[in-house]
PDB file of C-alpha atoms in Angstrom:
ATOM      1  CA  MET W 193     150.075 179.674  40.671  1.00 38.00           C
ATOM      2  CA  ASN W 194     149.368 178.225  36.722  1.00 40.00           C
ATOM      3  CA  GLU W 195     151.559 176.317  34.943  1.00 40.00           C
ATOM      4  CA  GLN W 196     152.729 176.337  31.991  1.00 40.00           C
ATOM      5  CA  ILE W 197     154.921 174.044  29.694  1.00 37.00           C
ATOM      6  CA  GLY W 198     156.658 175.726  26.604  1.00 37.00           C
ATOM      7  CA  ARG W 199     158.449 173.657  23.945  1.00 35.00           C
ATOM      8  CA  THR W 200     161.794 173.249  25.816  1.00 34.00           C
ATOM      9  CA  GLY W 201     159.410 171.501  28.839  1.00 36.00           C
ATOM     10  CA  HIS W 202     160.356 173.624  31.562  1.00 35.00           C
ATOM     11  CA  VAL W 203     157.208 174.537  33.676  1.00 36.00           C
ATOM     12  CA  SER W 204     157.078 178.482  34.281  1.00 43.00           C
ATOM     13  CA  LEU W 205     155.433 179.223  37.881  1.00 42.00           C
ATOM     14  CA  ILE W 206     153.687 182.485  37.399  1.00 55.00           C
ATOM     15  CA  GLY W 207     151.009 184.848  39.355  1.00 72.00           C
ATOM     16  CA  LYS W 208     147.506 185.607  37.584  1.00 88.00           C
ATOM     17  CA  PRO W 209     148.588 186.899  34.100  1.00 92.00           C
ATOM     18  CA  PHE W 210     147.419 189.682  31.946  1.00 96.00           C
ATOM     19  CA  ILE W 211     145.818 187.537  28.600  1.00 96.00           C
ATOM     20  CA  TYR W 212     144.188 188.945  25.496  1.00 96.00           C
ATOM     21  CA  ARG W 213     143.497 186.577  22.866  1.00 94.00           C
ATOM     22  CA  HIS W 214     143.721 187.213  19.436  1.00 95.00           C
ATOM     23  CA  ILE W 215     142.573 185.242  15.927  1.00 94.00           C
ATOM     24  CA  VAL W 216     144.713 185.291  13.304  1.00 95.00           C
ATOM     25  CA  SER W 217     143.547 186.841   9.870  1.00 95.00           C
ATOM     26  CA  PHE W 218     145.093 186.190   6.916  1.00 95.00           C
ATOM     27  CA  GLU W 219     146.435 190.365   6.516  1.00 94.00           C
ATOM     28  CA  GLU W 220     148.654 189.202   9.527  1.00 95.00           C
ATOM     29  CA  THR W 221     150.380 187.100   7.362  1.00 95.00           C
ATOM     30  CA  ASN W 222     153.021 186.945   4.951  1.00 93.00           C
ATOM     31  CA  VAL W 223     153.036 185.043   1.468  1.00 91.00           C
ATOM     32  CA  VAL W 224     154.113 181.968   2.599  1.00 90.00           C
ATOM     33  CA  GLY W 225     151.462 182.256   4.933  1.00 90.00           C
ATOM     34  CA  ASN W 226     152.842 182.143   8.480  1.00 94.00           C
ATOM     35  CA  VAL W 227     152.878 185.219  10.514  1.00 95.00           C
ATOM     36  CA  TYR W 228     155.633 187.806   9.606  1.00 91.00           C
ATOM     37  CA  PHE W 229     157.700 188.337  12.780  1.00 91.00           C
ATOM     38  CA  ALA W 230     156.862 191.824  13.126  1.00 93.00           C
ATOM     39  CA  ARG W 231     153.438 191.297  14.364  1.00 95.00           C
ATOM     40  CA  HIS W 232     154.283 189.236  17.258  1.00 96.00           C
ATOM     41  CA  VAL W 233     155.521 193.047  18.638  1.00 96.00           C
ATOM     42  CA  ALA W 234     152.510 194.737  17.168  1.00 96.00           C
ATOM     43  CA  TRP W 235     150.383 191.961  19.670  1.00 97.00           C
ATOM     44  CA  GLN W 236     152.441 193.355  22.400  1.00 96.00           C
ATOM     45  CA  GLY W 237     151.139 196.649  21.864  1.00 95.00           C
ATOM     46  CA  ARG W 238     147.929 196.054  21.590  1.00 96.00           C
ATOM     47  CA  CYS W 239     148.010 193.669  25.123  1.00 97.00           C
ATOM     48  CA  ARG W 240     149.261 196.666  26.437  1.00 96.00           C
ATOM     49  CA  GLU W 241     146.433 198.814  25.339  1.00 96.00           C
ATOM     50  CA  MET W 242     143.988 196.860  25.842  1.00 97.00           C
ATOM     51  CA  PHE W 243     145.555 196.340  29.167  1.00 97.00           C
ATOM     52  CA  LEU W 244     145.327 199.909  30.753  1.00 96.00           C
ATOM     53  CA  ALA W 245     141.749 200.156  28.813  1.00 96.00           C
ATOM     54  CA  GLN W 246     140.970 197.033  30.909  1.00 96.00           C
ATOM     55  CA  HIS W 247     142.789 198.155  33.938  1.00 96.00           C
ATOM     56  CA  ALA W 248     144.088 201.716  34.187  1.00 96.00           C
ATOM     57  CA  PRO W 249     142.307 203.850  32.473  1.00 96.00           C
ATOM     58  CA  SER W 250     143.683 206.873  34.179  1.00 96.00           C
ATOM     59  CA  VAL W 251     147.028 205.924  32.243  1.00 96.00           C
ATOM     60  CA  ILE W 252     145.114 206.921  29.062  1.00 94.00           C
ATOM     61  CA  ASP W 253     144.312 210.550  30.030  1.00 93.00           C
ATOM     62  CA  ASP W 254     147.223 210.937  31.563  1.00 95.00           C
ATOM     63  CA  ILE W 255     148.973 209.827  27.899  1.00 94.00           C
ATOM     64  CA  SER W 256     146.745 212.790  26.592  1.00 92.00           C
ATOM     65  CA  HIS W 257     148.673 215.065  28.581  1.00 92.00           C
ATOM     66  CA  GLU W 258     153.056 215.036  29.627  1.00 94.00           C
ATOM     67  CA  LEU W 259     153.075 211.179  30.350  1.00 96.00           C
ATOM     68  CA  ARG W 260     154.560 208.951  27.898  1.00 97.00           C
ATOM     69  CA  LEU W 261     154.784 205.415  27.731  1.00 97.00           C
ATOM     70  CA  VAL W 262     158.536 204.779  25.891  1.00 96.00           C
ATOM     71  CA  THR W 263     159.385 202.070  24.643  1.00 96.00           C
ATOM     72  CA  ILE W 264     162.858 201.214  25.620  1.00 97.00           C
ATOM     73  CA  THR W 265     163.050 197.607  24.676  1.00 97.00           C
ATOM     74  CA  VAL W 266     161.371 195.017  22.614  1.00 97.00           C
ATOM     75  CA  ASN W 267     162.325 191.277  21.932  1.00 96.00           C
ATOM     76  CA  CYS W 268     161.190 188.967  20.732  1.00 97.00           C
ATOM     77  CA  ASN W 269     161.903 185.090  20.676  1.00 97.00           C
ATOM     78  CA  TYR W 270     160.014 182.445  17.767  1.00 96.00           C
ATOM     79  CA  PHE W 271     159.529 179.059  18.867  1.00 96.00           C
ATOM     80  CA  ASP W 272     157.276 177.997  16.642  1.00 95.00           C
ATOM     81  CA  GLU W 273     154.969 178.910  13.772  1.00 95.00           C
ATOM     82  CA  ILE W 274     151.708 180.885  13.180  1.00 96.00           C
ATOM     83  CA  TYR W 275     149.378 181.290  11.045  1.00 95.00           C
ATOM     84  CA  ALA W 276     146.578 182.980   9.529  1.00 94.00           C
ATOM     85  CA  LEU W 277     142.815 181.640  11.916  1.00 93.00           C
ATOM     86  CA  ASP W 278     145.350 180.217  14.748  1.00 94.00           C
ATOM     87  CA  GLU W 279     143.294 181.227  17.616  1.00 93.00           C
ATOM     88  CA  ILE W 280     146.638 183.075  19.945  1.00 95.00           C
ATOM     89  CA  GLU W 281     146.642 183.939  23.684  1.00 95.00           C
ATOM     90  CA  ILE W 282     148.912 186.481  24.978  1.00 97.00           C
ATOM     91  CA  THR W 283     149.362 186.127  28.324  1.00 96.00           C
ATOM     92  CA  MET W 284     151.653 189.687  29.815  1.00 96.00           C
ATOM     93  CA  HIS W 285     152.691 189.618  33.168  1.00 95.00           C
ATOM     94  CA  LEU W 286     154.834 192.151  35.132  1.00 96.00           C
ATOM     95  CA  SER W 287     158.508 191.296  35.504  1.00 94.00           C
ATOM     96  CA  TYR W 288     159.565 194.277  37.730  1.00 95.00           C
ATOM     97  CA  ILE W 289     159.574 198.032  38.962  1.00 95.00           C
ATOM     98  CA  ARG W 290     162.284 199.777  38.636  1.00 95.00           C
ATOM     99  CA  ARG W 291     162.520 203.465  38.944  1.00 95.00           C
ATOM    100  CA  HIS W 292     160.601 204.516  36.046  1.00 96.00           C
ATOM    101  CA  ARG W 293     161.416 200.993  33.885  1.00 97.00           C
ATOM    102  CA  ILE W 294     158.979 198.474  33.771  1.00 97.00           C
ATOM    103  CA  GLY W 295     159.755 195.286  32.476  1.00 97.00           C
ATOM    104  CA  LEU W 296     156.750 192.608  30.654  1.00 97.00           C
ATOM    105  CA  ASP W 297     156.846 189.992  29.836  1.00 96.00           C
ATOM    106  CA  PHE W 298     154.610 188.669  26.899  1.00 97.00           C
ATOM    107  CA  ASP W 299     154.227 184.579  26.361  1.00 96.00           C
ATOM    108  CA  TYR W 300     152.317 183.554  23.053  1.00 97.00           C
ATOM    109  CA  SER W 301     150.652 180.736  22.835  1.00 96.00           C
ATOM    110  CA  LYS W 302     148.223 178.050  20.599  1.00 94.00           C
ATOM    111  CA  VAL W 303     145.678 175.214  21.684  1.00 82.00           C
ATOM    112  CA  LEU W 304     147.652 172.176  19.867  1.00 81.00           C
ATOM    113  CA  ALA W 305     146.671 168.553  19.761  1.00 80.00           C
ATOM    114  CA  GLY W 306     144.066 169.879  23.258  1.00 80.00           C
ATOM    115  CA  ARG W 307     146.926 171.496  24.899  1.00 86.00           C
ATOM    116  CA  LYS W 308     148.505 175.479  25.443  1.00 90.00           C
ATOM    117  CA  VAL W 309     151.674 175.147  23.571  1.00 93.00           C
ATOM    118  CA  ILE W 310     154.167 178.886  23.932  1.00 95.00           C
ATOM    119  CA  VAL W 311     154.620 179.420  20.474  1.00 96.00           C
ATOM    120  CA  ALA W 312     156.666 182.354  21.268  1.00 97.00           C
ATOM    121  CA  HIS W 313     158.460 184.714  24.058  1.00 97.00           C
ATOM    122  CA  GLY W 314     158.356 188.179  24.627  1.00 97.00           C
ATOM    123  CA  PHE W 315     160.009 191.267  26.768  1.00 97.00           C
ATOM    124  CA  GLN W 316     159.572 194.896  27.072  1.00 97.00           C
ATOM    125  CA  GLU W 317     161.371 197.711  29.031  1.00 98.00           C
ATOM    126  CA  ILE W 318     159.192 200.487  28.962  1.00 97.00           C
ATOM    127  CA  GLY W 319     160.771 204.098  30.600  1.00 97.00           C
ATOM    128  CA  CYS W 320     157.748 206.334  31.983  1.00 98.00           C
ATOM    129  CA  MET W 321     158.715 210.190  30.832  1.00 97.00           C
ATOM    130  CA  ARG W 322     157.491 213.341  31.887  1.00 96.00           C
ATOM    131  CA  LYS W 323     157.592 215.431  28.151  1.00 92.00           C
ATOM    132  CA  ASP W 324     157.976 219.317  29.251  1.00 89.00           C
ATOM    133  CA  ARG W 325     158.657 222.664  27.351  1.00 89.00           C
ATOM    134  CA  ASP W 326     162.909 221.270  28.026  1.00 90.00           C
ATOM    135  CA  GLY W 327     162.271 218.043  26.298  1.00 93.00           C
ATOM    136  CA  MET W 328     161.872 214.915  28.289  1.00 94.00           C
ATOM    137  CA  SER W 329     162.567 213.327  31.660  1.00 96.00           C
ATOM    138  CA  PRO W 330     161.700 210.361  33.262  1.00 97.00           C
ATOM    139  CA  ILE W 331     159.153 210.442  36.455  1.00 97.00           C
ATOM    140  CA  ALA W 332     157.752 207.250  38.499  1.00 96.00           C
ATOM    141  CA  PRO W 333     155.198 205.008  37.057  1.00 97.00           C
ATOM    142  CA  PRO W 334     151.939 206.904  38.368  1.00 96.00           C
ATOM    143  CA  LYS W 335     149.779 205.046  41.053  1.00 95.00           C
ATOM    144  CA  SER W 336     147.393 204.099  39.358  1.00 95.00           C
ATOM    145  CA  LEU W 337     149.714 201.703  36.303  1.00 96.00           C
ATOM    146  CA  ALA W 338     151.948 200.671  39.411  1.00 94.00           C
ATOM    147  CA  ASP W 339     148.891 198.947  41.494  1.00 94.00           C
ATOM    148  CA  ALA W 340     146.675 197.346  38.280  1.00 95.00           C
ATOM    149  CA  LEU W 341     150.509 196.180  37.484  1.00 95.00           C
ATOM    150  CA  ASP W 342     150.801 194.647  40.328  1.00 92.00           C
ATOM    151  CA  GLN W 343     147.836 192.702  40.223  1.00 91.00           C
ATOM    152  CA  PHE W 344     149.405 191.247  37.188  1.00 92.00           C
ATOM    153  CA  ALA W 345     153.562 190.710  38.864  1.00 90.00           C
ATOM    154  CA  ALA W 346     155.391 187.231  37.948  1.00 81.00           C
ATOM    155  CA  ARG W 347     155.384 186.555  41.657  1.00 64.00           C
ATOM    156  CA  ASN W 348     158.272 183.284  41.339  1.00 51.00           C
ATOM    157  CA  SER W 349     160.470 184.890  38.868  1.00 43.00           C
ATOM    158  CA  GLN W 350     163.453 182.843  39.231  1.00 39.00           C
ATOM    159  CA  GLN W 351     161.742 179.915  37.548  1.00 34.00           C
ATOM    160  CA  GLN W 352     159.820 182.061  35.305  1.00 36.00           C
ATOM    161  CA  LEU W 353     160.363 181.385  31.587  1.00 34.00           C
ATOM    162  CA  HIS W 354     161.947 183.633  30.074  1.00 34.00           C
ATOM    163  CA  PHE W 355     164.232 183.348  27.264  1.00 32.00           C
ATOM    164  CA  PRO W 356     164.272 179.555  26.450  1.00 33.00           C
ATOM    165  CA  VAL W 357     166.218 177.646  24.147  1.00 36.00           C
ATOM    166  CA  GLY W 358     165.308 174.418  21.724  1.00 39.00           C
ATOM    167  CA  GLY W 359     162.288 173.432  19.700  1.00 36.00           C
TER     168      GLY W 359
END
């Protein structure tokens, strides 16, 4: 198990994460110089896309046909600012699969004074849907997707950092 320490000092015991690394560009910042809050949500989407490309490429083909991965809920809690040229790491864990819904946790961290510090935490709930002539209907996640996500499941969800307070 990996151990991460958030700004509040909570220790999060988690299984292997999917990791997306990113260097912040100037175009991702606002006039004040910090990252505009909506970028965090965009990075969640980018992390999901890179996960599909690397671990479940057949799902991309399914999406071009009748599968739809619909974002039901998205949020992000911010603990510290991110600036242009900061190197950030976004880790994604499977929180749950319930019927047609998939919950994903995202931790955003950057290196400060030689240690990795969580600067934000996000969550998404995605619905697996099938598009047909009558609209869309819920379906179980494709097996290839469920199997790929299981590799990155949080193994100790009781201790996982969800929404820390403070900072």
